[in-house]
Each structure stands twice: as structure tokens, then as C-alpha cells.
Amino acid sequence: GENVEQHPSTLSVQEGDSAVIKCTYSDSASNYFPWYKQELGKRPQLIIDIRSNVGEKKDQRIAVTLNKTAKHFSLHITETQPEDSAVYFCAASTGNQFYFGTGTSLTVIP
Amino acid sequence: DTAVSQTPKYLVTQMGNDKSIKCEQNLGHDTMYWYKQDSKKFLKIMFSYNNKELIINETVPNRFSPKSPDKAHLNLHINSLELGDSAVYFCASSHGTVSYEQYFGPGTRLTVT
């Protein structure tokens, strides 16, 4: 089955700085890569996703890049704000099955 | 207007008991899922299910069984509860043939004593 690794497990940044979270996957059949944000005590919510036919996608302060050859993808958050503090999960999917990374706890220091 | 709902929100029970968690989605999605999130926040898929196919994560004990009375509901039944079953269980749904985006329910915190 798919194996998704996520780094770092914790990340602290100053408000206004950028944050980068990286994931690798093992199954070359995976073709969909979402990122979820989970605030304390809340449900995971999709913040951005990318499909395997695209190398980069951006939505305001959030961007995701995908390198299919190397089987890794990254989440970039620019101009971080305190409300960005949460646990972020990457995932890889072939359609029916979703495999999540182990999560990154991001803390944005005001 | 809740998209994916779960009941109960909290469930405290003793070892050996049998319990069920209910999930309903009003999004018209054709695929539903159950996830387990343990104390370390690891999010692991347990089942995915649509009208035609049930996909079971092979690491899930057979004490866990999904039951779908109709397309909008996927309940999780757990037999002979164990201490290690304590976790937050999330239901999710997606329109698998159109978009893979998953919508999660609010979660059910299960505590086995």
C-alpha cells in the first residue's frame, strides 16, 4: 500500500514568515494530493489540493508544489498569521483510498 | 445545513461493550469513509464505501464493521470494545467520480474504560 511521510512534525515560525511542509509518497499510482488543516478539537478541512497532471497550484497565501518524478509534494504558506496555527495533514490518493501523512503542528508566534 | 453529521459527539463506554456511531451526509455524495485519529493525531482510513464496493483497510480488526442502510448513511459498529479503541472517529464523504475532495464530519470521541 501507499506510504506517506511528512516533515517536520512540529514547526514554529514568526508571524509574517513563510512555512513549508514536505511530504513524500511511495505509490506512483497516486494521482491526487490534498492538504488538510485541523484546528484544535475541530474536523480536518481541505485547504488546497493538486492533481498529478499539475506541478503547482496557488490560492492566495497558500501554494502546493508536486514533483511526480521524485514523488514528493510541499505546502507553502506565506505571510503567516496566528490563525494559521493548526495541524496540517498531507494525503495521497488513487481515488478510493486516502493515505494521510503524520501531521505537522504549526505554531505562528505573534 | 450541516453537510456531514455524526452522532454521538462523545461516547464513554466500558471494555467488552458493543457500540455504534452514526454518520449522515446531505451532499448527495456517493462515497463515504471512516477514519480513526489516535492520541498522536495520526489519521488512518478504516473503510471506504460506495454503492458498489467496500474497501477495508487490512489493519482494521474485524470487530469493526460498517453498515450502510442507504447512500446517505454509513454507520460504524464496534464489537467487544477494547482500551485501544479509544480515539476520535471521523466520518467523511466525497463525490468520488467527480471530485476527490473529502468533507469530514465533526468527529466522535470514543473513550473506553
CSV table of C-alpha atoms in Angstrom, one decimal:
chain,number,residue,atom,x,y,z
A,1,GLY,CA,0.0,0.0,0.0
A,2,GLU,CA,0.8,3.7,-0.1
A,3,ASN,CA,3.2,5.1,2.5
A,4,VAL,CA,3.1,8.9,3.1
A,5,GLU,CA,5.8,10.6,5.1
A,6,GLN,CA,5.5,14.1,6.3
A,7,HIS,CA,8.1,16.5,7.8
A,8,PRO,CA,8.6,18.3,10.0
A,9,SER,CA,6.3,17.1,12.8
A,10,THR,CA,6.4,20.5,14.5
A,11,LEU,CA,7.1,23.9,13.1
A,12,SER,CA,7.3,27.3,14.7
A,13,VAL,CA,7.5,30.5,12.7
A,14,GLN,CA,7.3,34.2,13.5
A,15,GLU,CA,4.2,35.9,12.2
A,16,GLY,CA,4.8,37.1,8.7
A,17,ASP,CA,7.4,34.5,7.9
A,18,SER,CA,6.9,31.6,5.5
A,19,ALA,CA,6.2,28.0,6.4
A,20,VAL,CA,7.0,24.9,4.3
A,21,ILE,CA,5.8,21.4,5.0
A,22,LYS,CA,7.0,18.5,2.9
A,23,CYS,CA,5.6,15.1,2.1
A,24,THR,CA,6.8,12.1,0.1
A,25,TYR,CA,4.7,9.2,-1.2
A,26,SER,CA,5.6,5.7,-2.5
A,27,ASP,CA,2.8,4.6,-4.8
A,28,SER,CA,3.3,6.0,-8.3
A,29,ALA,CA,-0.4,5.3,-9.0
A,30,SER,CA,-1.4,8.1,-6.5
A,31,ASN,CA,-2.8,11.0,-8.5
A,32,TYR,CA,-4.5,13.3,-6.0
A,33,PHE,CA,-2.7,15.2,-3.2
A,34,PRO,CA,-4.8,17.2,-0.8
A,35,TRP,CA,-3.8,19.2,2.2
A,36,TYR,CA,-6.0,19.5,5.2
A,37,LYS,CA,-5.9,21.9,8.2
A,38,GLN,CA,-7.2,20.7,11.5
A,39,GLU,CA,-7.7,23.2,14.3
A,40,LEU,CA,-7.7,22.0,17.9
A,41,GLY,CA,-10.9,20.0,18.6
A,42,LYS,CA,-12.2,20.5,15.0
A,43,ARG,CA,-12.6,18.4,11.9
A,44,PRO,CA,-9.9,18.4,9.2
A,45,GLN,CA,-10.8,20.8,6.4
A,46,LEU,CA,-9.4,20.9,2.9
A,47,ILE,CA,-7.3,24.0,2.2
A,48,ILE,CA,-5.7,23.1,-1.2
A,49,ASP,CA,-5.3,20.1,-3.4
A,50,ILE,CA,-3.3,19.2,-6.5
A,51,ARG,CA,-3.7,16.5,-9.1
A,52,SER,CA,-0.8,14.6,-10.8
A,53,ASN,CA,-1.1,16.5,-14.1
A,54,VAL,CA,-0.3,19.8,-12.4
A,55,GLY,CA,3.1,20.9,-11.0
A,56,GLU,CA,2.0,23.8,-8.9
A,57,LYS,CA,-1.2,25.4,-7.6
A,58,LYS,CA,-1.7,28.6,-5.6
A,59,ASP,CA,-4.5,30.1,-3.7
A,60,GLN,CA,-3.7,33.5,-2.1
A,61,ARG,CA,-1.1,32.8,0.6
A,62,ILE,CA,-1.1,29.0,0.1
A,63,ALA,CA,0.7,27.1,-2.6
A,64,VAL,CA,1.3,23.5,-3.3
A,65,THR,CA,4.0,22.0,-5.5
A,66,LEU,CA,4.3,18.5,-6.8
A,67,ASN,CA,7.3,16.6,-8.2
A,68,LYS,CA,6.0,13.3,-9.6
A,69,THR,CA,9.4,12.0,-10.6
A,70,ALA,CA,10.7,12.4,-7.0
A,71,LYS,CA,7.3,11.5,-5.5
A,72,HIS,CA,7.2,14.5,-3.2
A,73,PHE,CA,4.9,17.5,-2.7
A,74,SER,CA,5.1,20.5,-0.5
A,75,LEU,CA,2.8,23.1,1.1
A,76,HIS,CA,3.9,26.7,1.3
A,77,ILE,CA,2.3,29.3,3.4
A,78,THR,CA,3.5,32.8,3.0
A,79,GLU,CA,2.9,35.8,5.3
A,80,THR,CA,1.8,33.5,8.1
A,81,GLN,CA,-0.7,34.7,10.6
A,82,PRO,CA,-1.6,33.5,14.1
A,83,GLU,CA,-4.8,31.9,12.8
A,84,ASP,CA,-2.7,29.7,10.6
A,85,SER,CA,-1.7,27.8,13.8
A,86,ALA,CA,-3.1,24.3,13.4
A,87,VAL,CA,-2.1,20.7,12.5
A,88,TYR,CA,-1.7,20.3,8.7
A,89,PHE,CA,-2.0,16.9,7.0
A,90,CYS,CA,-0.9,15.9,3.6
A,91,ALA,CA,-2.5,12.9,1.8
A,92,ALA,CA,-2.1,10.9,-1.3
A,93,SER,CA,-4.9,9.1,-3.1
A,94,THR,CA,-5.6,6.9,-6.0
A,95,GLY,CA,-9.3,7.6,-5.8
A,96,ASN,CA,-10.9,5.2,-3.3
A,97,GLN,CA,-8.2,5.1,-0.7
A,98,PHE,CA,-6.6,8.1,1.1
A,99,TYR,CA,-3.4,7.8,3.0
A,100,PHE,CA,-2.5,10.7,5.3
A,101,GLY,CA,0.8,11.9,6.5
A,102,THR,CA,1.5,12.0,10.2
A,103,GLY,CA,0.7,15.7,10.5
A,104,THR,CA,2.7,18.9,11.2
A,105,SER,CA,1.8,21.1,14.1
A,106,LEU,CA,2.4,24.6,13.0
A,107,THR,CA,2.6,27.4,15.5
A,108,VAL,CA,2.7,31.0,14.3
A,109,ILE,CA,4.2,33.3,17.0
A,110,PRO,CA,2.8,36.8,17.1
B,1,ASP,CA,-27.3,23.0,6.6
B,2,THR,CA,-24.8,20.5,8.1
B,3,ALA,CA,-23.0,18.6,5.3
B,4,VAL,CA,-21.7,15.6,7.3
B,5,SER,CA,-23.0,14.9,10.7
B,6,GLN,CA,-22.1,12.3,13.3
B,7,THR,CA,-23.8,11.1,16.5
B,8,PRO,CA,-22.9,10.9,19.2
B,9,LYS,CA,-20.2,13.6,19.7
B,10,TYR,CA,-18.9,11.9,22.8
B,11,LEU,CA,-19.1,8.2,23.8
B,12,VAL,CA,-17.8,6.7,27.0
B,13,THR,CA,-18.2,3.0,27.5
B,14,GLN,CA,-16.7,0.0,29.2
B,15,MET,CA,-14.5,-2.7,27.7
B,16,GLY,CA,-16.4,-5.5,26.1
B,17,ASN,CA,-19.4,-3.5,25.2
B,18,ASP,CA,-20.8,-3.1,21.6
B,19,LYS,CA,-21.4,0.4,20.3
B,20,SER,CA,-22.4,2.2,17.1
B,21,ILE,CA,-21.6,5.6,15.7
B,22,LYS,CA,-23.9,7.1,13.1
B,23,CYS,CA,-23.0,9.2,10.1
B,24,GLU,CA,-25.2,11.0,7.7
B,25,GLN,CA,-24.3,13.3,4.7
B,26,ASN,CA,-26.7,15.5,2.8
B,27,LEU,CA,-24.3,16.4,0.0
B,28,GLY,CA,-25.5,13.7,-2.4
B,29,HIS,CA,-22.1,12.1,-2.4
B,30,ASP,CA,-21.6,8.5,-3.4
B,31,THR,CA,-18.6,7.5,-1.3
B,32,MET,CA,-18.3,7.6,2.5
B,33,TYR,CA,-15.4,6.9,4.7
B,34,TRP,CA,-14.5,6.2,8.3
B,35,TYR,CA,-11.2,7.4,9.8
B,36,LYS,CA,-9.6,6.8,13.2
B,37,GLN,CA,-7.5,9.6,14.8
B,38,ASP,CA,-5.5,8.4,17.8
B,39,SER,CA,-4.0,10.4,20.6
B,40,LYS,CA,-0.9,11.3,18.5
B,41,LYS,CA,-3.2,12.8,15.8
B,42,PHE,CA,-2.4,10.1,13.3
B,43,LEU,CA,-5.3,10.0,10.8
B,44,LYS,CA,-5.9,6.5,9.4
B,45,ILE,CA,-8.5,5.4,7.0
B,46,MET,CA,-10.6,2.4,8.1
B,47,PHE,CA,-13.1,1.9,5.4
B,48,SER,CA,-14.3,3.5,2.2
B,49,TYR,CA,-17.7,2.5,0.8
B,50,ASN,CA,-19.9,3.4,-2.1
B,51,ASN,CA,-23.0,1.7,-3.5
B,52,LYS,CA,-20.9,-1.0,-5.1
B,53,GLU,CA,-17.8,-1.6,-3.2
B,54,LEU,CA,-16.5,-1.8,0.4
B,55,ILE,CA,-12.8,-1.3,0.7
B,56,ILE,CA,-11.4,-2.3,4.1
B,57,ASN,CA,-8.1,-1.3,5.4
B,58,GLU,CA,-6.4,-4.6,6.2
B,59,THR,CA,-5.2,-3.4,9.6
B,60,VAL,CA,-8.7,-2.8,10.9
B,61,PRO,CA,-9.8,-5.6,13.3
B,62,ASN,CA,-13.0,-7.5,12.2
B,63,ARG,CA,-14.6,-6.2,15.4
B,64,PHE,CA,-15.3,-3.1,13.4
B,65,SER,CA,-18.0,-3.2,10.7
B,66,PRO,CA,-19.5,-0.5,8.6
B,67,LYS,CA,-23.2,-0.7,7.9
B,68,SER,CA,-24.9,1.4,5.2
B,69,PRO,CA,-28.7,1.5,5.2
B,70,ASP,CA,-28.7,3.8,2.3
B,71,LYS,CA,-26.4,6.1,0.2
B,72,ALA,CA,-26.6,9.0,2.7
B,73,HIS,CA,-25.7,7.0,5.8
B,74,LEU,CA,-22.7,4.9,6.9
B,75,ASN,CA,-22.7,3.7,10.4
B,76,LEU,CA,-19.8,2.2,12.3
B,77,HIS,CA,-20.4,-0.7,14.6
B,78,ILE,CA,-17.8,-1.9,17.1
B,79,ASN,CA,-18.0,-5.2,18.9
B,80,SER,CA,-16.2,-6.1,22.1
B,81,LEU,CA,-14.6,-2.7,22.7
B,82,GLU,CA,-11.0,-2.6,23.9
B,83,LEU,CA,-9.0,0.2,25.6
B,84,GLY,CA,-7.0,0.7,22.4
B,85,ASP,CA,-10.2,1.6,20.5
B,86,SER,CA,-10.2,5.0,22.4
B,87,ALA,CA,-9.8,7.6,19.7
B,88,VAL,CA,-11.7,10.2,17.7
B,89,TYR,CA,-13.6,8.7,14.8
B,90,PHE,CA,-14.3,10.8,11.8
B,91,CYS,CA,-16.8,10.1,9.0
B,92,ALA,CA,-16.2,11.7,5.6
B,93,SER,CA,-17.8,11.7,2.2
B,94,SER,CA,-16.8,12.6,-1.3
B,95,HIS,CA,-18.3,12.6,-4.8
B,96,GLY,CA,-15.8,10.1,-5.9
B,97,THR,CA,-16.4,10.2,-9.6
B,98,VAL,CA,-16.3,14.0,-9.9
B,99,SER,CA,-14.1,15.3,-7.2
B,100,TYR,CA,-12.0,13.6,-4.6
B,101,GLU,CA,-12.4,16.3,-2.0
B,102,GLN,CA,-13.5,14.8,1.3
B,103,TYR,CA,-15.8,16.5,3.7
B,104,PHE,CA,-15.3,15.5,7.2
B,105,GLY,CA,-17.9,15.2,10.0
B,106,PRO,CA,-17.3,16.8,13.4
B,107,GLY,CA,-15.9,13.6,14.9
B,108,THR,CA,-16.9,11.2,17.7
B,109,ARG,CA,-14.6,11.0,20.7
B,110,LEU,CA,-14.8,7.4,22.0
B,111,THR,CA,-13.4,6.6,25.4
B,112,VAL,CA,-13.2,3.0,26.5
B,113,THR,CA,-12.7,2.5,30.2
